[in-house]
Structure formats: C-alpha cells, structure tokens
PDB file of C-alpha atoms in Angstrom:
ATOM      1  CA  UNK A   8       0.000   0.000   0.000  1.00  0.00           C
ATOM      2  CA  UNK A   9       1.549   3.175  -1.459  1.00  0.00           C
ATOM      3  CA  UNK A  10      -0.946   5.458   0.082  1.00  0.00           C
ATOM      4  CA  UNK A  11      -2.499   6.175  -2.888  1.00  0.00           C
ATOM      5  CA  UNK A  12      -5.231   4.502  -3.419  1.00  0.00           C
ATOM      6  CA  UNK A  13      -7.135   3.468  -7.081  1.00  0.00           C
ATOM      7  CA  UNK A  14     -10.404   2.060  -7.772  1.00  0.00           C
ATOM      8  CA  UNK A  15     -11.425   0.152  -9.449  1.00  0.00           C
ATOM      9  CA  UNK A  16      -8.286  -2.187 -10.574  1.00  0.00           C
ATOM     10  CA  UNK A  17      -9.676  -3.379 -13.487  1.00  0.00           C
ATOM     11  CA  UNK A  18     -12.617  -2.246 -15.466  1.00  0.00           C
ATOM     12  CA  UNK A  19     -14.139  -3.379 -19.302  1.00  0.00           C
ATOM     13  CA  UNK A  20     -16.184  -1.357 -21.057  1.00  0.00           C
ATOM     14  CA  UNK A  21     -18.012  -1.225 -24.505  1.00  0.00           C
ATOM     15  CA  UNK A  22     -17.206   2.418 -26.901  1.00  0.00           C
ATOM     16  CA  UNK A  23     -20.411   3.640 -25.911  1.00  0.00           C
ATOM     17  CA  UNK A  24     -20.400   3.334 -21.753  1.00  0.00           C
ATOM     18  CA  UNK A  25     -19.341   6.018 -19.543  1.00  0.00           C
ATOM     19  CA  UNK A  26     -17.096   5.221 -16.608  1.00  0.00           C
ATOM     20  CA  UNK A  27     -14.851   6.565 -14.096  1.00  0.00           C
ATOM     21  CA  UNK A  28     -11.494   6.000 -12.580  1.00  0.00           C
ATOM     22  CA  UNK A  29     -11.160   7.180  -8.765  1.00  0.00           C
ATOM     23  CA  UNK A  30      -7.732   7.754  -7.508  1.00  0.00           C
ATOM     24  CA  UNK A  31      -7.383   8.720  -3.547  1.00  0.00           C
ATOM     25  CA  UNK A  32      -4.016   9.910  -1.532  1.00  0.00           C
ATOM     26  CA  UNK A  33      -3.745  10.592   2.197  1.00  0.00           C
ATOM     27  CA  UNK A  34      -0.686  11.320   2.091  1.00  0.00           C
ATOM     28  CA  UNK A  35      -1.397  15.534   2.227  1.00  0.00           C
ATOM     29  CA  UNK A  36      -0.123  16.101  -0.977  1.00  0.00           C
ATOM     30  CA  UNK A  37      -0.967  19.027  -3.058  1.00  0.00           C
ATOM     31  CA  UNK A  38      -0.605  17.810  -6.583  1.00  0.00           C
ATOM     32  CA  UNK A  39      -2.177  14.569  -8.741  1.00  0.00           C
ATOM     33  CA  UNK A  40      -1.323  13.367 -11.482  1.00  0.00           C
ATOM     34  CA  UNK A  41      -3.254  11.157 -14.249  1.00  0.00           C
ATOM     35  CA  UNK A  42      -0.902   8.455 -16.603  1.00  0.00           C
ATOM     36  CA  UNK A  43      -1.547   6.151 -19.000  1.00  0.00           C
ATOM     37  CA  UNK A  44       0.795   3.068 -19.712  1.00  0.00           C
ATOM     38  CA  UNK A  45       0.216   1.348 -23.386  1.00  0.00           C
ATOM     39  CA  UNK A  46       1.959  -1.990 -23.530  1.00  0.00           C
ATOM     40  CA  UNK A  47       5.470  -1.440 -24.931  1.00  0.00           C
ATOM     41  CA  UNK A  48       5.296   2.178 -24.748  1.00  0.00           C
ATOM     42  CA  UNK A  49       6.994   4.548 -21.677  1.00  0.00           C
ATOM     43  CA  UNK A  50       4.459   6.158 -19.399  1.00  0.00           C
ATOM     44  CA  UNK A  51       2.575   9.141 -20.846  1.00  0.00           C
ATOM     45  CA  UNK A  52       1.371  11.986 -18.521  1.00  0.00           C
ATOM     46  CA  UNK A  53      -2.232  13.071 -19.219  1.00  0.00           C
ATOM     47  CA  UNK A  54      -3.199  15.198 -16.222  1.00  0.00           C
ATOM     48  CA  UNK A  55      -1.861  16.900 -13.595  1.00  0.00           C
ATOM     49  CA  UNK A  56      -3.732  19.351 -10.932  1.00  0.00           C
ATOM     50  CA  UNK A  57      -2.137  21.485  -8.533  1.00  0.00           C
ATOM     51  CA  UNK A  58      -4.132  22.190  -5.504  1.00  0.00           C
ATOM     52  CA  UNK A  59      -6.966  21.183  -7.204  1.00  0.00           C
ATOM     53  CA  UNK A  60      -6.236  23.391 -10.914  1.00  0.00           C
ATOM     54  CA  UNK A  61      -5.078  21.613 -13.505  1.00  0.00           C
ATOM     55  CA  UNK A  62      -1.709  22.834 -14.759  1.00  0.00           C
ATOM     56  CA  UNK A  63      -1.032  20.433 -17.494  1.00  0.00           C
ATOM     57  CA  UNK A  64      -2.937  18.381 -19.918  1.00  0.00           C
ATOM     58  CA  UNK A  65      -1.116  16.986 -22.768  1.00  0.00           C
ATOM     59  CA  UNK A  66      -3.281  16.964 -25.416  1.00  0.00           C
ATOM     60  CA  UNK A  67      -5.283  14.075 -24.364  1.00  0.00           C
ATOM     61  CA  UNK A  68      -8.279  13.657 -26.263  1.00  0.00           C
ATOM     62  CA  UNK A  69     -11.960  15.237 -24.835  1.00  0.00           C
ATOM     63  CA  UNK A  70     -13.327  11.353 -24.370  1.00  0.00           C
ATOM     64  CA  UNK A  71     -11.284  11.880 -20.972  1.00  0.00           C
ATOM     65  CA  UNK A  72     -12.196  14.151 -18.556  1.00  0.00           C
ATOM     66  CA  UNK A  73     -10.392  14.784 -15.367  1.00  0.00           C
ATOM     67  CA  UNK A  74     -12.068  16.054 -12.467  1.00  0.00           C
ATOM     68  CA  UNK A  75     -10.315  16.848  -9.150  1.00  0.00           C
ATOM     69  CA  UNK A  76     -13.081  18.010  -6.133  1.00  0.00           C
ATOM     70  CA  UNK A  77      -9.918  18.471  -3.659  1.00  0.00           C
ATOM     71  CA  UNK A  78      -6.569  17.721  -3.038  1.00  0.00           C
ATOM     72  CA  UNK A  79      -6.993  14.197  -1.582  1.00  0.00           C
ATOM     73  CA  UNK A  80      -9.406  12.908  -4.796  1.00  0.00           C
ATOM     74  CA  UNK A  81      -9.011  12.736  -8.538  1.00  0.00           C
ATOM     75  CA  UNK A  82     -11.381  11.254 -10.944  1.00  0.00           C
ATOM     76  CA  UNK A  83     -10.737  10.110 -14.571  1.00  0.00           C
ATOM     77  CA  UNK A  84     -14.438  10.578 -16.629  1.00  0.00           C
ATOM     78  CA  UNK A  85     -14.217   7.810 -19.347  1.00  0.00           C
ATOM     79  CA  UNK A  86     -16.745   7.660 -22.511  1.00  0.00           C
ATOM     80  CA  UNK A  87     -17.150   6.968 -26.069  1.00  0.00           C
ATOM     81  CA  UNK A  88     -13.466   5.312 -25.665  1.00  0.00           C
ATOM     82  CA  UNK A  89     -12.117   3.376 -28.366  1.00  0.00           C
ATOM     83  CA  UNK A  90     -10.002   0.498 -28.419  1.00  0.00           C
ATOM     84  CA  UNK A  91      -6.670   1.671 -28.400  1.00  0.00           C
ATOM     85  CA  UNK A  92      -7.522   3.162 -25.242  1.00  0.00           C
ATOM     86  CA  UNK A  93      -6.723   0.316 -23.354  1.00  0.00           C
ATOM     87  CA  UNK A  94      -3.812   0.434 -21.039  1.00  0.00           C
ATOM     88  CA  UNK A  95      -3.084   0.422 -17.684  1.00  0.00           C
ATOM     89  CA  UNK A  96      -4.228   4.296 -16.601  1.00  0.00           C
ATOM     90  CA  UNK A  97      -1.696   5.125 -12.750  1.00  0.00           C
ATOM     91  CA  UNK A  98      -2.409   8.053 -11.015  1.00  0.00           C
ATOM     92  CA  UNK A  99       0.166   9.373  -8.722  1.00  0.00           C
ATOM     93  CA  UNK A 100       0.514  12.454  -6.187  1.00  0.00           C
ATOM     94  CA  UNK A 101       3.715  14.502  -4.992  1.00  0.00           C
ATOM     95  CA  UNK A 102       4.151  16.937  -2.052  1.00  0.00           C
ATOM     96  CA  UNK A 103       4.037  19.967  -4.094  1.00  0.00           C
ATOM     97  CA  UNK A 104       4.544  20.546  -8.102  1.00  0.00           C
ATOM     98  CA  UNK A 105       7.876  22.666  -8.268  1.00  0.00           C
ATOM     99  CA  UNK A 106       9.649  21.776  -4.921  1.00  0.00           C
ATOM    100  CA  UNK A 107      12.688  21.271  -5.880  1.00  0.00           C
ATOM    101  CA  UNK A 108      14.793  18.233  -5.666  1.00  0.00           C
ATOM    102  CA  UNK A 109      12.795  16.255  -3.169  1.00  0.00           C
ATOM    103  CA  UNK A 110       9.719  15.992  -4.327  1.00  0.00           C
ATOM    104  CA  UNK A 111       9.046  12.538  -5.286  1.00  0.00           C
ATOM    105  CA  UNK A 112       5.602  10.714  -6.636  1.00  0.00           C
ATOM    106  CA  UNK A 113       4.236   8.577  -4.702  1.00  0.00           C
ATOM    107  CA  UNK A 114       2.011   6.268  -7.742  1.00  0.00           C
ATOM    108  CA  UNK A 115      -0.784   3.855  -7.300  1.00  0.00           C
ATOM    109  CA  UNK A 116      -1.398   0.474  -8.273  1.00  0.00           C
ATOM    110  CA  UNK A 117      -3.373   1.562 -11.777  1.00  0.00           C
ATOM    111  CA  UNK A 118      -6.437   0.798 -13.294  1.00  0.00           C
ATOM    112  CA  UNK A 119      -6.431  -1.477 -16.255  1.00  0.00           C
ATOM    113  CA  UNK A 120      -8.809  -0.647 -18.430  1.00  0.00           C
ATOM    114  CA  UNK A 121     -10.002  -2.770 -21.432  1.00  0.00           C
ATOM    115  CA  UNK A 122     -12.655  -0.908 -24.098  1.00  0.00           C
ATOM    116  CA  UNK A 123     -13.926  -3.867 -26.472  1.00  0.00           C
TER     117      UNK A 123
ATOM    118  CA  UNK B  25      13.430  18.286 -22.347  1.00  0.00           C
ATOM    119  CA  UNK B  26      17.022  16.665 -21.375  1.00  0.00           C
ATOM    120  CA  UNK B  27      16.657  12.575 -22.370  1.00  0.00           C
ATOM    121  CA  UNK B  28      18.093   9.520 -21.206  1.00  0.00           C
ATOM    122  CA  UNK B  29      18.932   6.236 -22.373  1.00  0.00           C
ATOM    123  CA  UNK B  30      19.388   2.792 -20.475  1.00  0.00           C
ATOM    124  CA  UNK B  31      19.897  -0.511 -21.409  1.00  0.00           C
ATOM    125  CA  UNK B  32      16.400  -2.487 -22.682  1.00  0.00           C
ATOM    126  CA  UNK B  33      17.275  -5.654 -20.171  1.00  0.00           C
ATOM    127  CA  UNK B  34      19.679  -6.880 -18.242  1.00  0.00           C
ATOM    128  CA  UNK B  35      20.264  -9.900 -16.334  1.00  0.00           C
ATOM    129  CA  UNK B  36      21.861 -10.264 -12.696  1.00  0.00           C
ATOM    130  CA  UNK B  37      22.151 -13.351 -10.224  1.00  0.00           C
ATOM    131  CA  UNK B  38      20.563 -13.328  -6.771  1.00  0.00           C
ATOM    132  CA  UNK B  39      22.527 -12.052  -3.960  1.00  0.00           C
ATOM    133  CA  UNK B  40      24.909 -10.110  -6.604  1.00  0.00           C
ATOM    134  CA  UNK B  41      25.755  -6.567  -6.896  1.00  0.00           C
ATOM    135  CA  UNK B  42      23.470  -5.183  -9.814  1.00  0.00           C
ATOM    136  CA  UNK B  43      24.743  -2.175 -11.698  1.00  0.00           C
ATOM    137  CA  UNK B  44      21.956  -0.187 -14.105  1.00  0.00           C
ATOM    138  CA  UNK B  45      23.549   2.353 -15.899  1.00  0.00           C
ATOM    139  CA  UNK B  46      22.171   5.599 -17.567  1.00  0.00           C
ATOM    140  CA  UNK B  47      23.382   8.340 -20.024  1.00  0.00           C
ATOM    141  CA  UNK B  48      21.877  11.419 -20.163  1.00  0.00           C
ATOM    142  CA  UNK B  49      24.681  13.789 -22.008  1.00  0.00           C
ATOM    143  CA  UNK B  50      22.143  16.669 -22.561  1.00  0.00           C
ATOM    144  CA  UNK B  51      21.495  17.064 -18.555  1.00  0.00           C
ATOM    145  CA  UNK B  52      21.147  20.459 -17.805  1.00  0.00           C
ATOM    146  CA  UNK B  53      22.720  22.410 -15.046  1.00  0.00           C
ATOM    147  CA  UNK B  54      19.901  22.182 -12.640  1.00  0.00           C
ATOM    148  CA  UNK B  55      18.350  18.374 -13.876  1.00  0.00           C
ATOM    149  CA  UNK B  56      17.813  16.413 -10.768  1.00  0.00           C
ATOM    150  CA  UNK B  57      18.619  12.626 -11.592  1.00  0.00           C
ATOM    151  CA  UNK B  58      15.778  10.730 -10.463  1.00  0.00           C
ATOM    152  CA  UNK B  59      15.337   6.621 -10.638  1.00  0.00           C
ATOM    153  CA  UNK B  60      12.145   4.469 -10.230  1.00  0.00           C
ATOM    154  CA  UNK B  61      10.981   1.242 -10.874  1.00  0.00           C
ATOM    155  CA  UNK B  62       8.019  -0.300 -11.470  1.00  0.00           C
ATOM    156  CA  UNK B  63       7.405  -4.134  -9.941  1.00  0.00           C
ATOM    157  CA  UNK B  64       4.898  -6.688 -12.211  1.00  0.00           C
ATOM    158  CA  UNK B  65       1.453  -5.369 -11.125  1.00  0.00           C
ATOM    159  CA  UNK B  66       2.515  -2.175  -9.702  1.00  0.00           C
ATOM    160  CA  UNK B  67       2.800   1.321 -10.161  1.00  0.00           C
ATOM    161  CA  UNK B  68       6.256   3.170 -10.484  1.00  0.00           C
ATOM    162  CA  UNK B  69       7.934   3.150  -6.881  1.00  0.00           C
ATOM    163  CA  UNK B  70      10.637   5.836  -5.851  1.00  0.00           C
ATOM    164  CA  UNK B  71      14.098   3.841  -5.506  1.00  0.00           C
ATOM    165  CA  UNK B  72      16.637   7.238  -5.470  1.00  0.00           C
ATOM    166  CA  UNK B  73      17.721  10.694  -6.664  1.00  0.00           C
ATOM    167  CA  UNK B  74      20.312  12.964  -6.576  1.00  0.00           C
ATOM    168  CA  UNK B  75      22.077  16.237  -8.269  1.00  0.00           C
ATOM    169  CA  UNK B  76      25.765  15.958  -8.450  1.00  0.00           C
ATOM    170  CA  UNK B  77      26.657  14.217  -5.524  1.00  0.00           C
ATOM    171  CA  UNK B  78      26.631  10.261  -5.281  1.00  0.00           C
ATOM    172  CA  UNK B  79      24.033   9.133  -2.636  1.00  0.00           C
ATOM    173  CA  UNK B  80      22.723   6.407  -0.691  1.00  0.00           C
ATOM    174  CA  UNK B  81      19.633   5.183   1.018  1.00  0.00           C
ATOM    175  CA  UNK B  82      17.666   1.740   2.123  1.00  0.00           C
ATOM    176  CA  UNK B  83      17.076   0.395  -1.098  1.00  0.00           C
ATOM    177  CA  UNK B  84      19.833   1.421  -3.520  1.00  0.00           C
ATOM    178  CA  UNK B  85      23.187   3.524  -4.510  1.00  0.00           C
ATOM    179  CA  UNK B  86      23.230   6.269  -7.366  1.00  0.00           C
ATOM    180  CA  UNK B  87      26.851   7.017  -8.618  1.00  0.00           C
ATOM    181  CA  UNK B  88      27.269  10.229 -10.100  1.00  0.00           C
ATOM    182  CA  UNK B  89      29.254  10.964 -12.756  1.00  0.00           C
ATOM    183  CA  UNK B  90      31.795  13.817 -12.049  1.00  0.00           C
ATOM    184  CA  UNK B  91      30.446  15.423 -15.847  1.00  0.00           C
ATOM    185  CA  UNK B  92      26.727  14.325 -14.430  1.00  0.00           C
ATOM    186  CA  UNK B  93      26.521  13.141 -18.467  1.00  0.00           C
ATOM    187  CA  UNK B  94      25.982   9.861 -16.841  1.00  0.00           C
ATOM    188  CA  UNK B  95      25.129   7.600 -13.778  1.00  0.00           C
ATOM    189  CA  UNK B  96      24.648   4.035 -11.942  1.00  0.00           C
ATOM    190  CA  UNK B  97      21.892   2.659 -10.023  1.00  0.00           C
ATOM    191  CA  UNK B  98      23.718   0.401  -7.807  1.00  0.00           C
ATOM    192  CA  UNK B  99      21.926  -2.776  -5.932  1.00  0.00           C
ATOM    193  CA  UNK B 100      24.252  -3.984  -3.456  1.00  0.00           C
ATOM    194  CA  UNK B 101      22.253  -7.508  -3.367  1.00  0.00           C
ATOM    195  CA  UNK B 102      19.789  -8.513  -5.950  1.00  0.00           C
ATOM    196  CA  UNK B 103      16.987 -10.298  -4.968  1.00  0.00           C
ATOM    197  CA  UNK B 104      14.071 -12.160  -6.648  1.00  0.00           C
ATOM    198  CA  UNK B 105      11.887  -9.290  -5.468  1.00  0.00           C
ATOM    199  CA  UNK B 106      13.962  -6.177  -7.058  1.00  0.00           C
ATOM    200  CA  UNK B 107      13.269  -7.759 -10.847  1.00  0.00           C
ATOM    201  CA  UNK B 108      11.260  -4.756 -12.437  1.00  0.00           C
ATOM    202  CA  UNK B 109      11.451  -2.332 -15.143  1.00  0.00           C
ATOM    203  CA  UNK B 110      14.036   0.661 -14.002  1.00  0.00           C
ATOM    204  CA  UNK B 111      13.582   4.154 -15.163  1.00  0.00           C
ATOM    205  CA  UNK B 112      15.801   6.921 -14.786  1.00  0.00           C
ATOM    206  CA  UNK B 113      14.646  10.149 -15.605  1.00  0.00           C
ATOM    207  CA  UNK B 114      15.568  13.629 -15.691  1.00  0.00           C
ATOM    208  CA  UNK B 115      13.723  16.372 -13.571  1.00  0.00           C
ATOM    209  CA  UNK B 116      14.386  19.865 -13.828  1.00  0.00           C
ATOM    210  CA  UNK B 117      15.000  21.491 -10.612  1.00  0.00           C
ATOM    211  CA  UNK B 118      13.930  25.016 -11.864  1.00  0.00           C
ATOM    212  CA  UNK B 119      10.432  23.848 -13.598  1.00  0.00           C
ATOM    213  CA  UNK B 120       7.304  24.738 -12.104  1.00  0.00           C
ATOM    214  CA  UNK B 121       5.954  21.744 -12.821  1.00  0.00           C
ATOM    215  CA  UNK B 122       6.934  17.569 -11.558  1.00  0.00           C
ATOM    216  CA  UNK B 123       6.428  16.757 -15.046  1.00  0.00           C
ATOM    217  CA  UNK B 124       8.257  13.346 -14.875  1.00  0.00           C
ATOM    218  CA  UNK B 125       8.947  12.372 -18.540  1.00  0.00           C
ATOM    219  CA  UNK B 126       9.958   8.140 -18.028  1.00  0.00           C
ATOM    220  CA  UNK B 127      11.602   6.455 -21.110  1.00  0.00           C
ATOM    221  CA  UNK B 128      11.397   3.040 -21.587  1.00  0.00           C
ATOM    222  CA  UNK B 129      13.355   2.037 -18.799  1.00  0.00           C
ATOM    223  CA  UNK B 130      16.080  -1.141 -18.337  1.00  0.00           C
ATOM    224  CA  UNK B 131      13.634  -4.387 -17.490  1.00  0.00           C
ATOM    225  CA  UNK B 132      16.126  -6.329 -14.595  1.00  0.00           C
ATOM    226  CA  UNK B 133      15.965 -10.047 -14.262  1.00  0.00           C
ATOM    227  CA  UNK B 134      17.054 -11.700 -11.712  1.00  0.00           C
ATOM    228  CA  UNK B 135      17.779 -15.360 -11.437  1.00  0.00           C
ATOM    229  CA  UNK B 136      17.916 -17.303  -8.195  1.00  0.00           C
TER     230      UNK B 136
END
C-alpha cells in the first residue's frame, strides 16, 4: 500500500459506456497526477492538478475528462473510448509541483482498463 | 526536455551486486537525476535521486558521474523481489511543474 489509493483495478467497457477512474491519496499532498501506460510504450502523462487546478494536460483527447473536487481525490471521466484506449491508466501524487529536488511521486497500483 | 537512455534488459544473479547504468549527455545544469521502478502489477515506486553528488539510502546507490553526463543505479544484493522495469529520468529542478517524462526504462531479471 503506497498510500495512494485506485479504484477500481480493473474495469471493461463497450465504446459507448461512460465510466470513471477514482484515484485517492492521504498522504497531504498538493498535486495529482493522471498516466496512462500502453503496452510497450513509456508512461505518458495526461493530467496533472495542482491544488486542485489543472496545470497540465497533454493533449489528451476530450473522451477523458479529469475532475479533481480536492486535493486528496481525482477522478478520470471515461466515454465513447475506443479500443486503443486500453492500457493500464496510474495516477500518482507529490508533495508539491515545483519543490525542488525532493519531491518525489508517490504512484498507485493503476487501473487497467479494457474498451472492447 | 534533457533525455536519457538505459539498457532495454539486463540480467543479474541473486545475492549479486546489480549495476543499471544511464546516459543522459544533454542534462542540464539544474536536472535532478531521479530513478524508479516499477514491480509486475505495480505502479512506479521511488528507488533514489540525486544532483551531483553520489548518494545512498535503504534500497539502492546512485553514482554520479563527475560530468553528471551519466550515472549508476547500484543494488548492493539482488533479490528475486527487485526484478522490475528501471527508469531513470531527468527532472528539472527550476520547472514549475513535476512533469516526470519516463523512457522506456532497463527491465532487470534476476535469477535465483
């Protein structure tokens, strides 16, 4: 247990359901961050929120939506996916974007999503 | 963004020293040197980081180059449970952002 917490660990869904992704820290960090892991490709960042604004979003497609209602909770809003979606989606959370040297993220387990 | 390269595998015997190496000849200045690795079934964990100086903790060694263009995650004793998929990666100290970028890491095996 990482202290970051993500539910649920596996989901399947068809192109046309809507779904979320929950991720939860208590570990009083201030930033979140949403990645998705493709098999055989490095880790992409998607999301990340700073004291609940995002800051980033790399041009990830509308069919995700992040929302984050405070600093300990972060939802990924799933729908109309398509296939190549599938991957392993991690969130992760760090003291404090911009701190430098020492701040570290603390990731969860992942959800692995398959869209048929 | 500064990159890095590793090895795509590498093989080590339990209870060896395991040395991962990593180049990263554009590192900037201020790029904090940052290693993680992610377990079968598991998110990235933290393992180590430093800036210029070599430095230890519970889990692992990172050796420093002196021109930082380069540097070694060093396990003192493999075991069974440290095969995983190592990334290092490059963080910029002066960004206002954590924006991790991870490569495609060195995938350790490690045989008993």
């Amino acid at each position: 247990e990482t202290g970051v917490t993500q539910t649920p660990r596996h989901l399947v869904m068809g192109m046309t359901n809507k779904k979320s992704l929950k991720c939860e820290q208590h570990l009083g960090h201030n930033a979140m961050y949403w990645y998705k892991q493709s098999a055989k490709k490095p880790l992409e960042l998607m999301f990340v929120y700073s004291l609940e604004e995002r800051v980033e979003n790399n041009s990830v497609p509308s069919r995700f939506s992040p929302e984050c209602p405070n600093s300990s909770h972060l939802f990924l809003h799933l729908h109309t996916l398509q296939p190549e979606d599938s991957a392993l989606y991690l969130c992760a959370s760090s003291p404090e974007p911009g701190l430098l040297g020492a701040n570290v993220l603390t990731f969860g387990a992942g959800s692995r999503l398959t869209v048929l | 963004d500064a990159k890095t390269t590793q090895p795509n595998s590498m093989e080590s015997n339990e209870e060896e020293p395991v040395h991962l190496p990593c180049n990263h000849s554009t590192i900037s200045g201020t790029d904090y040197i940052h290693w993680y690795r992610q377990l079968p079934s598991q998110g990235p964990e933290y393992v180590i980081h430093g800036l210029t100086s070599n430095v230890n903790n519970r889990m692992a060694s990172l050796a420093i180059a002196e021109d930082r263009k380069s540097s070694t995650l060093i396990l003192h004793r493999a075991t069974l449970r440290d095969a995983a998929v190592y990334y290092c990666i490059l963080r910029p100290g002066h960004n206002a952002g954590n924006m991790l970028t991870f490569g495609g890491g060195t995938r350790l095996m490690v045989k008993p």
